[in-house]
CSV table of C-alpha atoms in Angstrom, one decimal:
chain,number,residue,atom,x,y,z
A,1,UNK,CA,-19.6,12.1,-18.8
A,2,UNK,CA,-17.0,15.0,-17.6
A,3,UNK,CA,-13.1,14.6,-18.1
A,4,UNK,CA,-12.2,14.1,-15.0
A,5,UNK,CA,-14.8,11.1,-14.6
A,6,UNK,CA,-12.3,7.8,-13.4
A,7,UNK,CA,-15.6,5.3,-13.2
A,8,UNK,CA,-14.9,3.9,-16.7
A,9,UNK,CA,-12.1,2.6,-18.3
A,10,UNK,CA,-10.2,5.8,-20.6
A,11,UNK,CA,-7.3,6.1,-22.3
A,12,UNK,CA,-5.1,8.8,-22.1
A,13,UNK,CA,-5.3,12.4,-23.9
A,14,UNK,CA,-3.9,12.5,-27.3
A,15,UNK,CA,-1.1,14.5,-26.2
A,16,UNK,CA,0.2,11.6,-24.3
A,17,UNK,CA,0.8,9.8,-28.1
A,18,UNK,CA,3.0,12.8,-29.2
A,19,UNK,CA,5.1,12.0,-26.3
A,20,UNK,CA,5.4,8.5,-26.2
A,21,UNK,CA,6.1,8.8,-30.2
A,22,UNK,CA,9.1,11.2,-28.9
A,23,UNK,CA,10.2,8.7,-26.1
A,24,UNK,CA,10.2,5.9,-28.9
A,25,UNK,CA,12.1,7.9,-31.5
A,26,UNK,CA,15.0,8.7,-28.7
A,27,UNK,CA,14.8,5.5,-27.5
A,28,UNK,CA,15.5,3.9,-30.8
A,29,UNK,CA,17.6,6.3,-32.3
A,30,UNK,CA,20.6,4.6,-31.1
A,31,UNK,CA,19.8,0.9,-32.5
A,32,UNK,CA,18.9,2.0,-35.8
A,33,UNK,CA,22.3,4.4,-36.3
A,34,UNK,CA,24.1,1.4,-35.4
A,35,UNK,CA,22.0,-0.7,-38.0
A,36,UNK,CA,22.4,2.1,-40.8
A,37,UNK,CA,26.4,1.6,-40.1
A,38,UNK,CA,26.3,-1.7,-40.7
A,39,UNK,CA,24.3,-1.4,-43.6
A,40,UNK,CA,26.3,0.9,-45.2
A,41,UNK,CA,30.1,-0.2,-44.2
A,42,UNK,CA,29.8,-3.7,-44.0
A,43,UNK,CA,30.3,-4.6,-47.4
A,44,UNK,CA,33.1,-4.4,-50.1
A,45,UNK,CA,31.4,-2.8,-52.9
A,46,UNK,CA,31.6,1.0,-53.6
A,47,UNK,CA,28.4,2.7,-53.3
A,48,UNK,CA,27.5,5.7,-55.2
A,49,UNK,CA,26.0,8.4,-53.3
A,50,UNK,CA,22.3,8.4,-54.4
A,51,UNK,CA,22.3,4.7,-53.5
A,52,UNK,CA,23.8,5.5,-50.0
A,53,UNK,CA,21.0,8.2,-49.9
A,54,UNK,CA,18.1,5.5,-51.2
A,55,UNK,CA,19.3,3.6,-48.0
A,56,UNK,CA,19.3,6.1,-45.2
A,57,UNK,CA,15.9,7.2,-46.5
A,58,UNK,CA,14.6,3.5,-46.3
A,59,UNK,CA,16.0,3.0,-42.9
A,60,UNK,CA,15.0,6.4,-41.6
A,61,UNK,CA,11.1,5.3,-42.9
A,62,UNK,CA,11.7,2.2,-41.3
A,63,UNK,CA,12.7,3.8,-38.2
A,64,UNK,CA,10.0,6.6,-38.1
A,65,UNK,CA,7.4,3.7,-38.9
A,66,UNK,CA,8.2,1.5,-36.0
A,67,UNK,CA,8.6,4.5,-33.8
A,68,UNK,CA,5.2,5.0,-34.7
A,69,UNK,CA,3.6,1.6,-34.3
A,70,UNK,CA,5.0,1.2,-30.7
A,71,UNK,CA,3.9,4.4,-29.5
A,72,UNK,CA,0.1,3.8,-31.1
A,73,UNK,CA,0.0,0.6,-29.3
A,74,UNK,CA,1.5,1.7,-26.2
A,75,UNK,CA,-1.3,4.3,-26.2
A,76,UNK,CA,-4.6,2.6,-27.9
A,77,UNK,CA,-4.1,-0.6,-26.0
A,78,UNK,CA,-3.9,1.1,-22.7
A,79,UNK,CA,-6.8,2.1,-20.6
A,80,UNK,CA,-6.9,3.1,-16.9
A,81,UNK,CA,-9.9,3.9,-14.2
A,82,UNK,CA,-10.7,3.6,-10.7
A,83,UNK,CA,-13.1,1.5,-9.1
A,84,UNK,CA,-13.4,0.4,-5.3
A,85,UNK,CA,-10.7,2.8,-4.2
A,86,UNK,CA,-8.6,0.8,-6.9
A,87,UNK,CA,-6.4,2.2,-9.7
A,88,UNK,CA,-6.8,-0.6,-12.6
A,89,UNK,CA,-4.6,-0.2,-15.8
A,90,UNK,CA,-5.6,-2.3,-19.0
A,91,UNK,CA,-3.0,-3.0,-21.4
A,92,UNK,CA,-1.8,-5.0,-24.2
A,93,UNK,CA,-3.4,-7.0,-27.3
A,94,UNK,CA,-4.1,-9.6,-24.5
A,95,UNK,CA,-5.7,-6.6,-21.8
A,96,UNK,CA,-3.6,-7.6,-19.7
A,97,UNK,CA,-5.0,-5.8,-16.0
A,98,UNK,CA,-3.1,-4.5,-13.2
A,99,UNK,CA,-4.9,-3.7,-9.7
A,100,UNK,CA,-3.5,-0.8,-7.4
A,101,UNK,CA,-5.4,-0.1,-4.2
A,102,UNK,CA,-4.8,3.8,-4.0
A,103,UNK,CA,-3.9,3.4,-0.2
A,104,UNK,CA,-1.2,1.2,-0.5
A,105,UNK,CA,0.7,3.4,-3.0
A,106,UNK,CA,3.8,4.3,-1.2
A,107,UNK,CA,4.9,7.1,-3.3
A,108,UNK,CA,3.6,9.3,-6.2
A,109,UNK,CA,6.4,10.6,-8.5
A,110,UNK,CA,5.8,13.0,-11.6
A,111,UNK,CA,8.3,13.5,-14.6
A,112,UNK,CA,8.1,16.7,-16.8
A,113,UNK,CA,10.8,17.1,-19.7
A,114,UNK,CA,10.6,19.2,-22.2
A,115,UNK,CA,7.9,17.7,-24.2
A,116,UNK,CA,5.6,17.4,-20.9
A,117,UNK,CA,5.7,21.1,-20.5
A,118,UNK,CA,5.3,22.3,-24.1
A,119,UNK,CA,1.9,20.0,-24.3
A,120,UNK,CA,1.1,20.9,-20.6
A,121,UNK,CA,1.2,17.4,-19.3
A,122,UNK,CA,2.8,15.0,-16.5
A,123,UNK,CA,4.5,11.4,-16.4
A,124,UNK,CA,2.9,9.8,-13.3
A,125,UNK,CA,4.4,6.5,-11.6
A,126,UNK,CA,3.1,4.9,-8.9
A,127,UNK,CA,5.0,2.7,-6.6
A,128,UNK,CA,3.6,0.3,-3.8
A,129,UNK,CA,5.8,-1.9,-1.3
A,130,UNK,CA,4.8,-5.1,-3.0
A,131,UNK,CA,6.0,-4.1,-6.5
A,132,UNK,CA,8.9,-5.5,-8.2
A,133,UNK,CA,8.8,-3.1,-10.9
A,134,UNK,CA,7.0,0.0,-11.6
A,135,UNK,CA,3.6,-0.6,-11.5
A,136,UNK,CA,1.9,2.0,-13.7
A,137,UNK,CA,3.1,5.3,-15.7
A,138,UNK,CA,0.6,7.1,-16.9
A,139,UNK,CA,0.8,10.3,-19.0
A,140,UNK,CA,-2.0,12.9,-17.6
A,141,UNK,CA,-3.0,16.5,-18.6
A,142,UNK,CA,-3.6,18.7,-15.4
A,143,UNK,CA,-7.2,18.5,-15.2
A,144,UNK,CA,-6.6,14.4,-14.7
A,145,UNK,CA,-4.0,14.9,-12.2
A,146,UNK,CA,-5.7,17.2,-10.3
A,147,UNK,CA,-8.9,14.7,-10.3
A,148,UNK,CA,-6.1,11.7,-9.4
A,149,UNK,CA,-4.8,13.3,-6.7
A,150,UNK,CA,-8.3,14.4,-5.2
A,151,UNK,CA,-9.2,10.9,-5.4
A,152,UNK,CA,-5.8,9.5,-3.7
A,153,UNK,CA,-6.2,12.0,-0.9
A,154,UNK,CA,-9.5,10.9,0.1
A,155,UNK,CA,-8.9,7.7,0.2
A,156,UNK,CA,-6.0,8.1,2.6
A,157,UNK,CA,-7.9,10.3,4.4
A,158,UNK,CA,-10.9,7.6,4.5
A,159,UNK,CA,-8.1,5.3,5.5
A,160,UNK,CA,-7.0,7.3,8.6
A,161,UNK,CA,-10.6,7.5,9.7
A,162,UNK,CA,-10.5,3.8,10.1
A,163,UNK,CA,-7.8,3.9,12.4
A,164,UNK,CA,-8.9,6.0,14.8
A,165,UNK,CA,-9.1,4.3,18.2
A,166,UNK,CA,-12.8,4.6,19.9
A,167,UNK,CA,-10.9,5.5,23.5
A,168,UNK,CA,-8.8,7.7,24.4
A,169,UNK,CA,-6.5,5.2,26.4
A,170,UNK,CA,-6.2,3.6,23.2
A,171,UNK,CA,-4.1,5.9,21.5
A,172,UNK,CA,-0.9,5.7,20.4
A,173,UNK,CA,0.9,8.5,21.2
A,174,UNK,CA,2.8,9.5,17.8
A,175,UNK,CA,6.1,12.1,17.7
A,176,UNK,CA,3.9,13.6,14.8
A,177,UNK,CA,3.9,17.5,14.9
A,178,UNK,CA,0.9,19.6,14.4
A,179,UNK,CA,2.2,22.0,12.0
A,180,UNK,CA,0.4,24.2,8.9
A,181,UNK,CA,1.9,23.4,5.2
A,182,UNK,CA,5.3,24.7,4.9
A,183,UNK,CA,7.0,25.3,1.8
A,184,UNK,CA,10.8,25.0,1.9
A,185,UNK,CA,13.2,26.7,-0.9
A,186,UNK,CA,16.3,25.5,-1.2
A,187,UNK,CA,19.2,27.6,-2.5
A,188,UNK,CA,21.1,26.5,-6.0
A,189,UNK,CA,24.6,27.9,-4.8
A,190,UNK,CA,24.2,25.6,-1.5
A,191,UNK,CA,23.4,22.6,-4.0
A,192,UNK,CA,26.3,23.5,-6.2
A,193,UNK,CA,28.5,23.8,-2.8
A,194,UNK,CA,26.9,20.5,-1.6
A,195,UNK,CA,27.7,18.3,-4.7
A,196,UNK,CA,31.4,19.9,-5.0
A,197,UNK,CA,32.2,18.9,-1.0
A,198,UNK,CA,31.1,15.2,-1.0
A,199,UNK,CA,32.1,13.7,-4.1
A,200,UNK,CA,35.9,14.3,-4.3
A,201,UNK,CA,36.3,10.2,-4.2
A,202,UNK,CA,33.9,9.9,-6.6
A,203,UNK,CA,35.9,12.1,-9.1
A,204,UNK,CA,39.0,10.3,-8.3
A,205,UNK,CA,37.5,6.3,-9.0
A,206,UNK,CA,36.4,8.2,-12.4
A,207,UNK,CA,39.9,9.5,-12.8
A,208,UNK,CA,41.5,6.3,-11.8
A,209,UNK,CA,39.0,4.2,-14.3
A,210,UNK,CA,39.9,6.5,-17.4
A,211,UNK,CA,43.7,6.2,-16.9
A,212,UNK,CA,43.4,2.2,-16.3
A,213,UNK,CA,41.6,2.3,-19.7
A,214,UNK,CA,44.2,4.5,-21.3
A,215,UNK,CA,47.3,2.2,-19.5
A,216,UNK,CA,45.5,-1.0,-20.8
A,217,UNK,CA,44.9,0.2,-24.4
A,218,UNK,CA,48.6,1.3,-24.2
A,219,UNK,CA,49.7,-2.4,-23.7
A,220,UNK,CA,47.3,-3.8,-26.0
A,221,UNK,CA,48.9,-1.9,-28.6
A,222,UNK,CA,51.4,-3.2,-31.2
A,223,UNK,CA,55.1,-3.5,-30.8
A,224,UNK,CA,55.5,-1.6,-33.4
A,225,UNK,CA,53.3,1.6,-32.3
A,226,UNK,CA,55.1,1.0,-29.0
A,227,UNK,CA,58.4,1.4,-30.5
A,228,UNK,CA,57.5,4.6,-32.7
A,229,UNK,CA,56.7,6.2,-29.6
A,230,UNK,CA,59.7,5.2,-27.6
A,231,UNK,CA,61.8,6.5,-30.4
A,232,UNK,CA,59.8,9.6,-30.7
A,233,UNK,CA,59.8,10.8,-27.0
A,234,UNK,CA,63.9,9.8,-27.2
A,235,UNK,CA,64.2,12.2,-30.1
A,236,UNK,CA,62.5,14.8,-28.2
A,237,UNK,CA,63.7,14.3,-25.0
A,238,UNK,CA,65.1,18.1,-24.4
A,239,UNK,CA,61.6,19.2,-24.9
A,240,UNK,CA,60.1,17.1,-22.4
A,241,UNK,CA,61.8,18.0,-19.4
A,242,UNK,CA,58.8,19.5,-18.1
A,243,UNK,CA,56.7,16.4,-18.8
A,244,UNK,CA,56.4,15.6,-14.9
A,245,UNK,CA,54.8,18.7,-14.3
A,246,UNK,CA,52.6,18.6,-17.4
A,247,UNK,CA,51.5,15.4,-16.7
A,248,UNK,CA,50.2,16.6,-13.1
A,249,UNK,CA,48.4,19.6,-14.6
A,250,UNK,CA,46.9,17.3,-16.8
A,251,UNK,CA,45.9,14.9,-14.4
A,252,UNK,CA,44.5,17.9,-11.8
A,253,UNK,CA,42.9,19.3,-15.2
A,254,UNK,CA,41.0,15.9,-15.8
A,255,UNK,CA,39.8,15.5,-12.7
A,256,UNK,CA,38.5,19.1,-12.4
A,257,UNK,CA,36.5,18.1,-15.9
A,258,UNK,CA,35.3,15.1,-13.9
A,259,UNK,CA,33.8,17.1,-11.0
A,260,UNK,CA,32.3,19.6,-13.0
A,261,UNK,CA,30.5,16.7,-14.6
A,262,UNK,CA,29.4,15.4,-11.7
A,263,UNK,CA,28.6,19.1,-10.2
A,264,UNK,CA,26.6,19.8,-13.7
A,265,UNK,CA,24.5,16.3,-13.3
A,266,UNK,CA,23.6,17.3,-9.8
A,267,UNK,CA,22.8,20.5,-10.5
A,268,UNK,CA,20.1,19.8,-13.6
A,269,UNK,CA,18.5,16.8,-11.3
A,270,UNK,CA,18.0,19.2,-8.3
A,271,UNK,CA,18.0,22.7,-9.7
A,272,UNK,CA,15.4,24.9,-8.1
A,273,UNK,CA,13.8,22.4,-5.2
A,274,UNK,CA,11.2,22.8,-3.5
A,275,UNK,CA,9.5,20.9,-0.4
A,276,UNK,CA,6.5,21.2,1.3
A,277,UNK,CA,5.6,19.2,4.3
A,278,UNK,CA,2.4,19.3,6.4
A,279,UNK,CA,1.2,16.9,9.2
A,280,UNK,CA,0.4,14.1,6.7
A,281,UNK,CA,2.7,14.3,3.6
A,282,UNK,CA,5.5,15.6,2.0
A,283,UNK,CA,5.8,16.8,-1.8
A,284,UNK,CA,9.2,17.9,-3.6
A,285,UNK,CA,9.9,19.1,-6.9
A,286,UNK,CA,13.1,19.7,-8.8
A,287,UNK,CA,14.9,19.6,-12.0
A,288,UNK,CA,16.2,22.0,-14.5
A,289,UNK,CA,15.1,20.8,-18.0
A,290,UNK,CA,13.1,17.9,-17.0
A,291,UNK,CA,11.2,18.3,-13.5
A,292,UNK,CA,10.9,15.5,-11.2
A,293,UNK,CA,8.5,15.5,-8.2
A,294,UNK,CA,7.2,12.7,-5.6
A,295,UNK,CA,4.7,12.8,-3.2
A,296,UNK,CA,4.5,10.4,-0.2
A,297,UNK,CA,2.6,10.0,3.1
A,298,UNK,CA,4.5,10.9,6.6
A,299,UNK,CA,4.5,7.2,7.4
A,300,UNK,CA,6.4,6.3,4.6
A,301,UNK,CA,9.7,7.6,5.6
A,302,UNK,CA,11.7,5.0,7.5
A,303,UNK,CA,15.2,6.4,8.1
A,304,UNK,CA,16.1,10.1,7.7
A,305,UNK,CA,19.9,10.0,6.9
A,306,UNK,CA,22.1,13.1,7.8
A,307,UNK,CA,25.8,13.4,6.4
A,308,UNK,CA,28.7,15.8,7.1
A,309,UNK,CA,31.9,15.1,5.9
A,310,UNK,CA,35.0,17.3,6.9
A,311,UNK,CA,34.5,20.0,3.7
A,312,UNK,CA,30.5,19.8,4.9
A,313,UNK,CA,31.5,20.6,8.3
A,314,UNK,CA,34.0,23.7,7.4
A,315,UNK,CA,31.4,25.2,5.0
A,316,UNK,CA,28.5,24.6,7.4
A,317,UNK,CA,26.6,22.5,5.4
A,318,UNK,CA,25.2,18.4,4.6
A,319,UNK,CA,23.4,16.0,3.1
A,320,UNK,CA,20.0,14.9,4.0
A,321,UNK,CA,18.3,11.9,2.8
A,322,UNK,CA,14.6,10.8,3.4
A,323,UNK,CA,14.5,6.9,2.8
A,324,UNK,CA,11.6,5.1,2.0
A,325,UNK,CA,10.7,1.2,1.7
A,326,UNK,CA,12.6,-0.6,-0.7
A,327,UNK,CA,11.1,-1.1,-3.9
A,328,UNK,CA,13.0,-2.4,-6.5
A,329,UNK,CA,12.0,-0.4,-9.4
A,330,UNK,CA,14.6,1.2,-11.6
A,331,UNK,CA,14.0,4.6,-10.9
A,332,UNK,CA,13.6,4.3,-7.1
A,333,UNK,CA,16.2,6.5,-6.0
A,334,UNK,CA,14.2,9.4,-7.8
A,335,UNK,CA,11.5,8.8,-4.9
A,336,UNK,CA,14.2,9.6,-1.9
A,337,UNK,CA,14.4,13.2,-0.7
A,338,UNK,CA,18.1,13.9,-1.5
A,339,UNK,CA,19.2,17.4,-0.2
A,340,UNK,CA,22.8,18.5,-0.8
A,341,UNK,CA,24.1,21.7,0.6
A,342,UNK,CA,21.6,23.1,2.9
A,343,UNK,CA,21.7,22.3,6.4
A,344,UNK,CA,18.0,21.7,6.8
A,345,UNK,CA,18.4,18.6,8.9
A,346,UNK,CA,16.6,19.9,12.1
A,347,UNK,CA,13.4,20.7,9.9
A,348,UNK,CA,12.9,17.1,8.3
A,349,UNK,CA,13.5,15.9,11.8
A,350,UNK,CA,11.0,18.3,13.5
A,351,UNK,CA,8.6,17.0,11.0
A,352,UNK,CA,9.1,13.1,11.2
A,353,UNK,CA,9.9,12.9,14.9
A,354,UNK,CA,8.3,15.6,16.2
A,355,UNK,CA,9.3,19.3,17.9
A,356,UNK,CA,10.9,17.9,20.9
A,357,UNK,CA,13.0,15.2,19.7
A,358,UNK,CA,16.4,17.2,20.3
A,359,UNK,CA,15.2,16.5,24.2
A,360,UNK,CA,14.5,12.9,24.0
A,361,UNK,CA,16.3,11.2,27.3
A,362,UNK,CA,18.9,8.1,26.4
A,363,UNK,CA,17.8,4.9,27.8
A,364,UNK,CA,20.4,2.6,26.6
A,365,UNK,CA,23.4,3.3,24.2
A,366,UNK,CA,26.4,0.8,23.0
A,367,UNK,CA,29.8,1.5,21.2
A,368,UNK,CA,31.7,-0.3,19.0
A,369,UNK,CA,35.2,-1.2,20.0
A,370,UNK,CA,38.7,-1.4,17.7
A,371,UNK,CA,37.4,-4.5,16.2
A,372,UNK,CA,35.7,-1.8,13.8
A,373,UNK,CA,39.8,-0.6,12.8
A,374,UNK,CA,40.8,-4.2,11.7
A,375,UNK,CA,37.5,-4.3,10.0
A,376,UNK,CA,37.8,-1.4,7.7
A,377,UNK,CA,41.4,-2.5,6.8
A,378,UNK,CA,40.9,-5.9,6.2
A,379,UNK,CA,41.3,-5.5,2.7
A,380,UNK,CA,43.8,-3.0,2.6
A,381,UNK,CA,46.2,-4.5,4.6
A,382,UNK,CA,47.1,-7.6,2.0
A,383,UNK,CA,46.9,-5.4,-0.9
A,384,UNK,CA,49.3,-2.6,0.2
A,385,UNK,CA,51.8,-5.9,1.7
A,386,UNK,CA,51.3,-7.2,-1.8
A,387,UNK,CA,52.0,-3.9,-3.5
A,388,UNK,CA,55.4,-3.3,-1.4
A,389,UNK,CA,56.4,-6.8,-1.7
A,390,UNK,CA,56.5,-6.3,-5.6
A,391,UNK,CA,57.8,-2.7,-5.7
A,392,UNK,CA,61.0,-4.1,-3.0
A,393,UNK,CA,61.6,-7.2,-5.7
A,394,UNK,CA,62.0,-4.5,-8.5
A,395,UNK,CA,64.1,-2.2,-6.4
A,396,UNK,CA,61.9,0.5,-6.6
A,397,UNK,CA,61.9,2.0,-3.2
A,398,UNK,CA,61.0,5.8,-3.8
A,399,UNK,CA,57.8,4.2,-4.8
A,400,UNK,CA,56.8,2.9,-1.3
A,401,UNK,CA,55.9,5.7,-0.2
A,402,UNK,CA,52.9,5.2,-2.2
A,403,UNK,CA,51.5,2.2,-0.5
A,404,UNK,CA,52.7,3.8,3.0
A,405,UNK,CA,50.2,7.0,2.4
A,406,UNK,CA,47.6,4.9,1.7
A,407,UNK,CA,48.0,2.5,4.5
A,408,UNK,CA,48.0,5.6,7.0
A,409,UNK,CA,44.6,6.8,5.3
A,410,UNK,CA,43.4,3.6,5.6
A,411,UNK,CA,44.5,3.6,9.2
A,412,UNK,CA,43.0,7.2,10.2
A,413,UNK,CA,39.3,5.6,8.5
A,414,UNK,CA,39.3,3.1,10.7
A,415,UNK,CA,40.0,4.9,13.7
A,416,UNK,CA,37.4,7.6,12.7
A,417,UNK,CA,35.0,4.4,11.8
A,418,UNK,CA,35.9,2.9,15.6
A,419,UNK,CA,35.4,6.4,17.1
A,420,UNK,CA,31.9,7.1,15.4
A,421,UNK,CA,30.4,3.7,15.3
A,422,UNK,CA,27.6,3.3,18.6
A,423,UNK,CA,23.7,3.0,18.7
A,424,UNK,CA,21.7,4.9,20.9
A,425,UNK,CA,18.3,4.2,22.1
A,426,UNK,CA,16.6,7.4,22.9
A,427,UNK,CA,12.5,7.4,24.3
A,428,UNK,CA,11.2,8.2,20.9
A,429,UNK,CA,13.9,7.1,18.4
A,430,UNK,CA,17.0,5.6,17.4
A,431,UNK,CA,19.7,7.0,16.6
A,432,UNK,CA,22.7,4.8,15.0
A,433,UNK,CA,25.9,6.6,14.6
A,434,UNK,CA,28.5,5.9,11.6
A,435,UNK,CA,31.0,7.0,8.9
A,436,UNK,CA,34.6,7.0,7.9
A,437,UNK,CA,35.8,10.2,6.6
A,438,UNK,CA,31.9,11.7,6.8
A,439,UNK,CA,29.9,12.0,10.2
A,440,UNK,CA,26.7,10.0,9.1
A,441,UNK,CA,23.8,9.8,11.6
A,442,UNK,CA,20.7,7.7,11.0
A,443,UNK,CA,17.4,8.1,12.7
A,444,UNK,CA,14.6,5.3,12.9
A,445,UNK,CA,11.6,4.9,14.6
A,446,UNK,CA,10.9,2.1,17.0
A,447,UNK,CA,7.6,1.4,14.6
A,448,UNK,CA,9.9,1.0,11.7
A,449,UNK,CA,12.0,-1.6,13.4
A,450,UNK,CA,11.4,-4.9,11.7
A,451,UNK,CA,14.6,-7.0,12.3
A,452,UNK,CA,16.7,-7.1,14.9
A,453,UNK,CA,19.6,-9.5,15.2
A,454,UNK,CA,23.2,-10.5,17.0
A,455,UNK,CA,25.7,-12.4,15.3
A,456,UNK,CA,29.2,-13.3,16.8
A,457,UNK,CA,32.5,-13.6,15.0
A,458,UNK,CA,35.2,-15.9,15.1
A,459,UNK,CA,36.9,-13.5,17.7
A,460,UNK,CA,33.8,-13.4,20.0
A,461,UNK,CA,34.9,-16.3,22.5
A,462,UNK,CA,38.2,-14.2,22.7
A,463,UNK,CA,37.1,-10.3,23.1
A,464,UNK,CA,33.4,-11.1,24.0
A,465,UNK,CA,32.3,-8.6,21.1
A,466,UNK,CA,29.1,-9.2,18.7
A,467,UNK,CA,27.7,-7.3,15.7
A,468,UNK,CA,24.4,-6.3,16.1
A,469,UNK,CA,22.0,-5.6,12.9
A,470,UNK,CA,18.7,-3.7,12.8
A,471,UNK,CA,16.4,-3.3,9.7
A,472,UNK,CA,13.5,-1.4,8.7
A,473,UNK,CA,11.5,-2.0,5.5
A,474,UNK,CA,14.0,0.2,3.5
A,475,UNK,CA,17.2,0.2,5.3
A,476,UNK,CA,19.7,-2.0,7.3
A,477,UNK,CA,22.4,-1.2,9.6
A,478,UNK,CA,25.3,-3.5,11.2
A,479,UNK,CA,26.7,-2.0,14.2
A,480,UNK,CA,30.0,-4.0,14.6
A,481,UNK,CA,32.4,-4.7,17.4
A,482,UNK,CA,29.9,-3.9,20.4
A,483,UNK,CA,30.4,-5.3,24.2
A,484,UNK,CA,28.4,-8.3,24.5
A,485,UNK,CA,26.5,-7.2,27.4
A,486,UNK,CA,25.5,-3.9,26.1
A,487,UNK,CA,24.7,-5.5,22.7
A,488,UNK,CA,22.3,-8.0,25.0
A,489,UNK,CA,20.8,-5.1,26.5
A,490,UNK,CA,19.6,-3.0,23.3
A,491,UNK,CA,18.6,-6.4,21.6
A,492,UNK,CA,16.2,-7.1,24.5
A,493,UNK,CA,15.1,-3.8,24.7
A,494,UNK,CA,14.2,-3.5,20.8
A,495,UNK,CA,12.6,-6.9,20.7
A,496,UNK,CA,10.3,-6.4,24.1
A,497,UNK,CA,9.6,-2.7,22.6
A,498,UNK,CA,8.6,-4.4,19.0
A,499,UNK,CA,6.3,-7.1,21.3
A,500,UNK,CA,4.5,-4.4,22.9
A,501,UNK,CA,3.7,-2.5,20.0
A,502,UNK,CA,2.1,-5.4,18.4
A,503,UNK,CA,0.3,-6.1,21.4
A,504,UNK,CA,-0.9,-2.4,21.4
A,505,UNK,CA,-1.8,-2.6,17.8
A,506,UNK,CA,-3.9,-5.9,18.3
């Protein structure tokens, strides 16, 4: 039997045991360190150096044995094979069995960390629409990986042939471009630029969290410590005239550190990103130390998301995301294609919607009203009002500038959100435009729409405005404060369109 034969149950290669052992050692290191610290310090008895070393040696042996045993169980009691187009996984003492039809695989993801590369292996994960968790994770060598990919592609090709209509009149026109395989290499400089452009608010949130934690620690300190600190400040008051300047510089430095850490994280995850597309599927790979990859079919994409904030527009870049159907795994985000910086939105829209997508004529459109402004400010207004009352009560009038500026920013966000919010029905696709400080466009195919609903608000009887919700199997969008008639027209068109597609498929 050849190594690439999957017809009978088989274990992963022996190199997989080494990787499982390393993963176990890393995963159990934290609990064993805590156990060691409790064992050493949770006693009033004074121990000698040799006694401490014996305890540490004993704990280390326990840690090593436990890691080896769990790795062996994971390796020895896990088998897999392919039968009748299904990937079957057998695992555990009780030989629990999981079956996944290869044609139902939504995305196929790989992970290659340092140990994977050293042993020339790949960690492979399979996701399907029905899963509530990651169904299968195998560690394969390249020969088995190539053979498995070949079997999956054969299964997909057979499924596509079964879907081919008998008569030309029954062919459903798909906006699928006829192109050869295309490889796109993304610039690491654009990656850094894109990560810097869009995450300033995330940095601010992290910074505020640090400051609030620090402030909470000060408040929880004892009165004696606080008095000593106040006495120290009073004693050195002559040398603290630049304290405000120093404090501002400290905040700026801390913010820069937070931003640098975020950029490093993005750089490590999306370094040297490469995207390959053809008529039927997309494959992307990225990562500096650990190489991540994902492969999914053309029809598994449910939404193409394109975002540009002020900095991105100024620097000529954008953020692109190809979103797949929901699959509640912990690592679901890894299967969505995210591209920071490089402005290749046209390339992906051409691939998914067709090369003539830009010339598609508008059928209907509906634009949001001023109600979006009130919705955007619904939490900011009462909070700022309470803050202003408190500041006035304590006669801190100069500090009123902070809530006033915050309200002006909130008002700006509301105005921009109302100006951008709209839904446009084209001949071949739907475009949902939204965003506050960033300009966001979501592109959806009619075939991906699963739920359309109209919802009234308490203000509908007075202003005749309603909310329209459009959902796919992986995304959901709510367009607020639409004119009732325009929203009804869009709703009826989408409902009629979905019914006609169901009839055509039957």
